[in-house]
């Protein structure tokens, strides 16, 4: 029996109905009947072929929530009918030093949910059950979906670097940034939102920001010099990196989780002078995802989203492509 999905058949193509035969169910695999799937900007990059990693026809989608419809004989921790979520990663070797330490996202053999496989803009999907996470009862399926990629992408570096009462800045108040503001505030940090969209100021404050800086206002950035301990950049839009570095205090950290469209050029002298750290973070391992879901429940963290039927997958993807989502789009079966 084929799986019904929505696929792009070439770069930048519109998503169209598509039926494919799934891979055989392996011993550790589960088949998930999908109820919701978030649309991440990474899905846009994959459909449009921006990263050179796409093969077509391609079914995007890697923020998946649904119920277990079938499982392989080695699956012991998940039950039929149980609600689970799947994020960017669908598998890893689970034997290397990175996997053993709970950093499966760094495994050389990691498998992405919708790179080389068909993703979650579909009625069903089959993945390694060890990368299907039970969804806490208190978390609705539509709110859980964006957390499985967008949520852990910002939670993991904040959990690694941020401590109360540190002063944290979040660059880019979009699908990732609006979650980062909530997580940072819940972690007990003093939070600053930095955005190229002044009209997002009231939203940013509602998400937990105590201060708002216009990213294209040099005067505002100069006034914020040496005021932040940690700066999380969530955007792919080119930034005034020199001015942003000035906002950091000595021993401050700049962490990029969004991949800018243009190469990032940094002044080594400015970094050396204040002994700054420049780092990156990529999604998170399985322990980070489990911890993030529980943290979100405990602190009432949820995405602000637009819910659309799966039949509108192409229109939903285009909304994200055009930067019109406020702040995540989720497809519902």
Coordinates of C-alpha atoms in Angstrom, one line a residue:
X1 CA 0.0 0.0 0.0
X2 CA 1.4 3.3 -1.0
X3 CA 1.8 6.4 1.2
X4 CA 0.0 9.5 0.1
X5 CA 2.1 12.7 0.3
X6 CA 2.9 16.1 -1.2
X7 CA 6.1 16.3 -3.2
X8 CA 8.3 18.6 -5.3
X9 CA 9.4 17.0 -8.5
X10 CA 12.2 19.4 -9.3
X11 CA 13.9 22.5 -7.8
X12 CA 11.5 25.3 -6.8
X13 CA 8.6 23.2 -8.0
X14 CA 5.1 23.5 -6.5
X15 CA 4.2 20.6 -4.2
X16 CA 1.8 18.2 -5.8
X17 CA 0.0 15.0 -4.6
X18 CA 2.4 12.0 -4.7
X19 CA 2.1 8.4 -3.8
X20 CA 5.2 6.3 -3.0
X21 CA 6.0 2.8 -1.7
X22 CA 7.6 3.0 1.8
X23 CA 10.8 1.3 2.7
X24 CA 10.3 -2.1 4.5
X25 CA 9.7 -1.8 8.2
X26 CA 13.0 -2.6 9.9
X27 CA 13.3 -4.3 13.3
X28 CA 13.8 -0.9 15.1
X29 CA 11.4 1.0 12.9
X30 CA 8.0 2.5 13.6
X31 CA 5.3 3.6 11.1
X32 CA 3.7 6.9 12.3
X33 CA 0.3 7.9 11.2
X34 CA 0.9 11.7 10.9
X35 CA -1.6 14.2 12.4
X36 CA 0.6 17.3 12.2
X37 CA 3.8 18.5 10.5
X38 CA 5.4 21.9 11.0
X39 CA 6.9 23.8 8.1
X40 CA 10.5 24.8 8.8
X41 CA 12.5 27.2 6.6
X42 CA 14.9 24.3 6.0
X43 CA 12.0 22.7 4.1
X44 CA 12.1 25.7 1.8
X45 CA 15.8 25.3 1.2
X46 CA 15.4 21.6 0.5
X47 CA 12.5 22.1 -2.0
X48 CA 14.4 24.9 -3.7
X49 CA 17.6 23.0 -3.9
X50 CA 19.6 25.7 -2.1
X51 CA 21.9 23.2 -0.3
X52 CA 22.6 20.8 -3.1
X53 CA 21.4 18.0 -0.9
X54 CA 18.0 17.4 -2.4
X55 CA 16.8 14.5 -4.6
X56 CA 13.5 14.6 -6.4
X57 CA 10.7 13.8 -6.2
X58 CA 11.0 15.1 -2.6
X59 CA 8.6 15.1 0.2
X60 CA 9.6 17.7 2.8
X61 CA 8.7 17.9 6.4
X62 CA 10.6 17.1 9.6
X63 CA 8.5 18.4 12.5
X64 CA 6.2 15.5 12.7
X65 CA 3.6 14.4 15.3
X66 CA 1.4 11.4 15.0
X67 CA 0.6 8.0 16.4
X68 CA 2.4 4.7 16.1
X69 CA 0.5 2.6 13.6
X70 CA 3.0 -0.3 13.3
X71 CA 6.4 -1.3 14.7
X72 CA 9.3 -3.7 14.2
X73 CA 10.0 -6.6 16.5
X74 CA 12.8 -4.8 18.3
X75 CA 10.7 -1.8 19.3
X76 CA 10.0 -2.2 23.0
X77 CA 9.6 1.4 24.4
X78 CA 6.7 2.5 22.1
X79 CA 3.2 1.2 22.0
X80 CA 0.7 1.0 19.1
X81 CA -1.4 4.1 19.2
X82 CA 1.1 6.1 21.3
X83 CA 1.6 9.8 20.3
X84 CA 5.2 10.5 19.2
X85 CA 7.2 13.1 17.4
X86 CA 10.0 13.0 14.9
X87 CA 12.4 15.9 14.2
X88 CA 15.2 16.6 11.7
X89 CA 17.0 13.4 12.5
X90 CA 15.6 9.9 11.8
X91 CA 18.6 7.8 12.6
X92 CA 22.3 7.4 13.6
X93 CA 24.8 4.6 14.3
X94 CA 24.2 4.8 18.1
X95 CA 27.7 3.3 18.6
X96 CA 30.2 6.1 18.0
X97 CA 31.6 8.4 20.8
X98 CA 29.0 11.1 19.8
X99 CA 26.0 8.8 20.0
X100 CA 27.2 7.2 23.2
X101 CA 27.5 10.7 24.8
X102 CA 23.9 11.7 23.7
X103 CA 25.1 13.9 20.8
X104 CA 23.6 11.8 18.0
X105 CA 23.2 15.0 15.9
X106 CA 27.0 14.9 15.5
X107 CA 27.2 11.3 14.3
X108 CA 29.0 10.8 11.0
X109 CA 26.3 8.4 10.0
X110 CA 23.3 10.5 11.0
X111 CA 20.3 10.2 8.8
X112 CA 18.0 13.2 8.1
X113 CA 14.3 12.7 8.0
X114 CA 13.7 14.3 4.6
X115 CA 17.1 14.2 3.0
X116 CA 17.4 11.0 1.0
X117 CA 14.1 9.9 2.4
X118 CA 10.5 11.2 2.1
X119 CA 9.5 13.4 4.9
X120 CA 6.4 14.4 6.9
X121 CA 4.2 16.2 4.4
X122 CA 2.4 12.9 4.2
X123 CA -0.2 10.7 5.8
X124 CA 2.4 8.3 7.2
X125 CA 6.2 7.9 7.6
X126 CA 8.5 5.1 8.7
X127 CA 11.6 6.0 10.8
X128 CA 13.9 4.4 13.4
X129 CA 11.7 4.2 16.5
X130 CA 14.7 5.3 18.6
X131 CA 14.3 8.7 17.1
X132 CA 10.5 8.9 17.7
X133 CA 9.9 10.8 21.0
X134 CA 6.8 10.4 23.2
X135 CA 4.9 13.6 23.3
X136 CA 4.0 14.8 26.9
X137 CA 0.3 14.6 27.5
X138 CA 0.0 18.3 28.4
X139 CA 1.5 19.4 25.0
X140 CA -0.9 19.7 22.1
X141 CA 0.1 18.0 18.8
X142 CA 0.1 21.3 16.8
X143 CA 2.3 23.0 19.4
X144 CA 4.6 20.0 19.8
X145 CA 5.4 19.8 16.1
X146 CA 7.6 23.0 15.7
X147 CA 9.4 22.2 18.9
X148 CA 10.9 19.0 17.4
X149 CA 13.3 21.0 15.2
X150 CA 12.8 24.7 15.8
X151 CA 12.5 24.3 19.5
X152 CA 15.5 22.1 20.1
X153 CA 17.6 24.2 17.7
X154 CA 17.4 27.1 20.1
X155 CA 17.0 25.2 23.3
X156 CA 20.2 23.2 23.0
X157 CA 22.6 26.2 22.8
X158 CA 20.8 28.1 25.4
X159 CA 20.9 25.1 27.8
X160 CA 24.7 24.8 27.0
X161 CA 25.6 28.5 27.4
X162 CA 23.0 30.6 29.2
X163 CA 22.7 30.8 33.0
X164 CA 20.6 33.2 35.2
X165 CA 20.9 36.1 35.5
X166 CA 22.9 36.4 32.2
X167 CA 21.8 38.9 29.6
X168 CA 20.8 37.1 26.4
X169 CA 20.2 38.7 23.0
X170 CA 18.2 36.9 20.3
X171 CA 18.9 38.0 16.7
X172 CA 15.9 37.4 14.4
X173 CA 12.4 37.2 15.7
X174 CA 10.9 34.6 13.4
X175 CA 10.1 30.9 13.6
X176 CA 13.2 30.2 15.7
X177 CA 13.7 33.5 17.5
X178 CA 10.2 33.7 19.0
X179 CA 10.8 30.3 20.7
X180 CA 14.3 31.4 21.8
X181 CA 12.9 34.4 23.6
X182 CA 10.5 32.2 25.5
X183 CA 13.2 29.6 26.4
X184 CA 15.7 32.3 27.5
X185 CA 13.2 34.1 29.7
X186 CA 12.1 30.8 31.3
X187 CA 15.7 30.0 32.0
X188 CA 15.9 33.2 34.2
X189 CA 17.8 35.4 31.8
X190 CA 17.4 39.0 31.0
X191 CA 16.3 38.9 27.3
X192 CA 16.9 41.4 24.4
X193 CA 15.2 40.9 21.0
X194 CA 17.2 42.2 18.0
X195 CA 15.2 42.4 14.7
X196 CA 15.1 44.1 11.3
X197 CA 11.3 44.3 11.7
X198 CA 10.3 47.1 14.1
X199 CA 6.7 46.0 13.9
X200 CA 7.6 42.9 15.8
X201 CA 8.5 44.8 19.0
X202 CA 5.2 44.2 20.8
X203 CA 5.2 40.5 19.9
X204 CA 8.8 40.2 21.1
X205 CA 8.0 41.6 24.4
X206 CA 5.0 39.3 24.7
X207 CA 7.4 36.4 24.1
X208 CA 9.6 37.5 26.9
X209 CA 11.9 40.2 25.7
X210 CA 12.6 43.1 28.1
X211 CA 14.3 45.2 25.5
X212 CA 14.0 45.5 21.7
X213 CA 16.8 46.7 19.4
X214 CA 16.3 47.6 15.7
X215 CA 19.1 45.6 14.0
X216 CA 19.5 48.3 11.3
X217 CA 19.7 51.2 13.7
X218 CA 23.5 51.8 14.3
X219 CA 22.7 54.2 17.1
X220 CA 20.6 51.7 19.0
X221 CA 23.3 49.0 18.6
X222 CA 26.0 51.4 19.8
X223 CA 23.9 52.3 22.9
X224 CA 23.8 48.6 23.6
X225 CA 27.6 48.1 23.6
X226 CA 28.9 45.7 26.2
X227 CA 25.5 44.9 27.5
X228 CA 25.0 41.2 26.6
X229 CA 26.6 38.0 27.7
X230 CA 25.3 35.7 25.1
X231 CA 24.0 36.4 21.6
X232 CA 22.0 33.8 19.7
X233 CA 21.6 34.5 15.9
X234 CA 18.6 32.6 14.5
X235 CA 18.4 34.3 11.1
X236 CA 19.8 33.6 7.6
X237 CA 19.5 37.3 6.7
X238 CA 23.0 39.1 6.6
X239 CA 23.7 41.1 9.7
X240 CA 26.0 44.0 10.8
X241 CA 28.2 41.5 12.6
X242 CA 30.7 44.2 13.7
X243 CA 28.0 46.1 15.5
X244 CA 26.5 42.9 17.0
X245 CA 29.9 41.9 18.4
X246 CA 30.1 45.3 20.1
X247 CA 27.0 44.4 22.1
X248 CA 28.8 41.6 23.8
X249 CA 30.6 42.0 27.2
X250 CA 34.1 40.5 27.7
X251 CA 34.0 36.7 27.6
X252 CA 30.7 37.0 25.7
X253 CA 29.5 34.3 23.2
X254 CA 28.0 34.6 19.7
X255 CA 26.3 31.5 18.7
X256 CA 24.9 30.9 15.2
X257 CA 22.0 28.5 14.6
X258 CA 20.8 30.1 11.4
X259 CA 23.0 29.8 8.4
X260 CA 23.4 33.2 6.8
X261 CA 23.0 33.5 3.0
X262 CA 26.3 35.3 2.7
X263 CA 29.7 34.4 4.3
X264 CA 30.1 35.8 7.8
X265 CA 33.1 38.2 8.1
X266 CA 34.2 38.9 11.7
X267 CA 36.9 41.3 13.0
X268 CA 39.4 39.1 14.7
X269 CA 40.8 42.1 16.7
X270 CA 37.4 42.8 18.2
X271 CA 37.0 39.1 19.2
X272 CA 40.5 39.0 20.7
X273 CA 40.2 42.2 22.5
X274 CA 37.2 41.1 24.6
X275 CA 38.1 37.4 24.6
X276 CA 34.9 36.5 22.8
X277 CA 33.7 33.0 21.7
X278 CA 32.1 32.5 18.3
X279 CA 30.4 29.1 18.0
X280 CA 27.5 27.3 16.3
X281 CA 24.9 24.7 17.3
X282 CA 23.0 22.1 15.2
X283 CA 19.7 20.8 16.4
X284 CA 20.3 18.6 19.4
X285 CA 20.8 15.0 20.5
X286 CA 18.0 12.7 21.8
X287 CA 18.6 13.7 25.5
X288 CA 18.3 17.4 24.5
X289 CA 15.0 16.8 22.7
X290 CA 13.5 14.9 25.6
X291 CA 14.6 17.6 28.0
X292 CA 13.3 20.4 25.8
X293 CA 9.9 18.9 25.5
X294 CA 9.6 18.6 29.3
X295 CA 10.9 22.1 29.8
X296 CA 8.4 23.5 27.4
X297 CA 5.5 21.8 29.3
X298 CA 6.9 23.0 32.7
X299 CA 7.1 26.6 31.5
X300 CA 4.2 26.8 29.2
X301 CA 6.3 27.4 26.1
X302 CA 4.5 27.1 22.8
X303 CA 4.9 28.4 19.3
X304 CA 2.6 31.0 17.8
X305 CA 1.3 29.4 14.7
X306 CA -1.0 29.3 11.7
X307 CA -2.7 25.9 11.3
X308 CA -3.4 24.8 7.7
X309 CA -4.8 21.5 6.2
X310 CA -2.3 19.2 4.6
X311 CA -4.0 19.9 1.2
X312 CA -2.6 23.4 1.5
X313 CA 1.0 22.2 1.9
X314 CA 2.3 24.2 -1.1
X315 CA 0.6 27.4 0.0
X316 CA 1.9 26.9 3.5
X317 CA 5.5 26.4 2.2
X318 CA 5.2 29.5 0.1
X319 CA 4.1 31.5 3.2
X320 CA 7.3 30.5 4.9
X321 CA 9.4 31.1 1.8
X322 CA 8.1 34.7 1.6
X323 CA 8.8 35.3 5.3
X324 CA 5.0 35.9 6.0
X325 CA 4.6 33.3 8.7
X326 CA 3.8 34.7 12.2
X327 CA 5.5 32.6 13.5
X328 CA 5.3 29.0 12.4
X329 CA 3.0 27.2 10.0
X330 CA 1.8 23.7 10.9
X331 CA -0.1 21.3 8.5
X332 CA -2.9 19.2 9.9
X333 CA -4.0 16.0 8.3

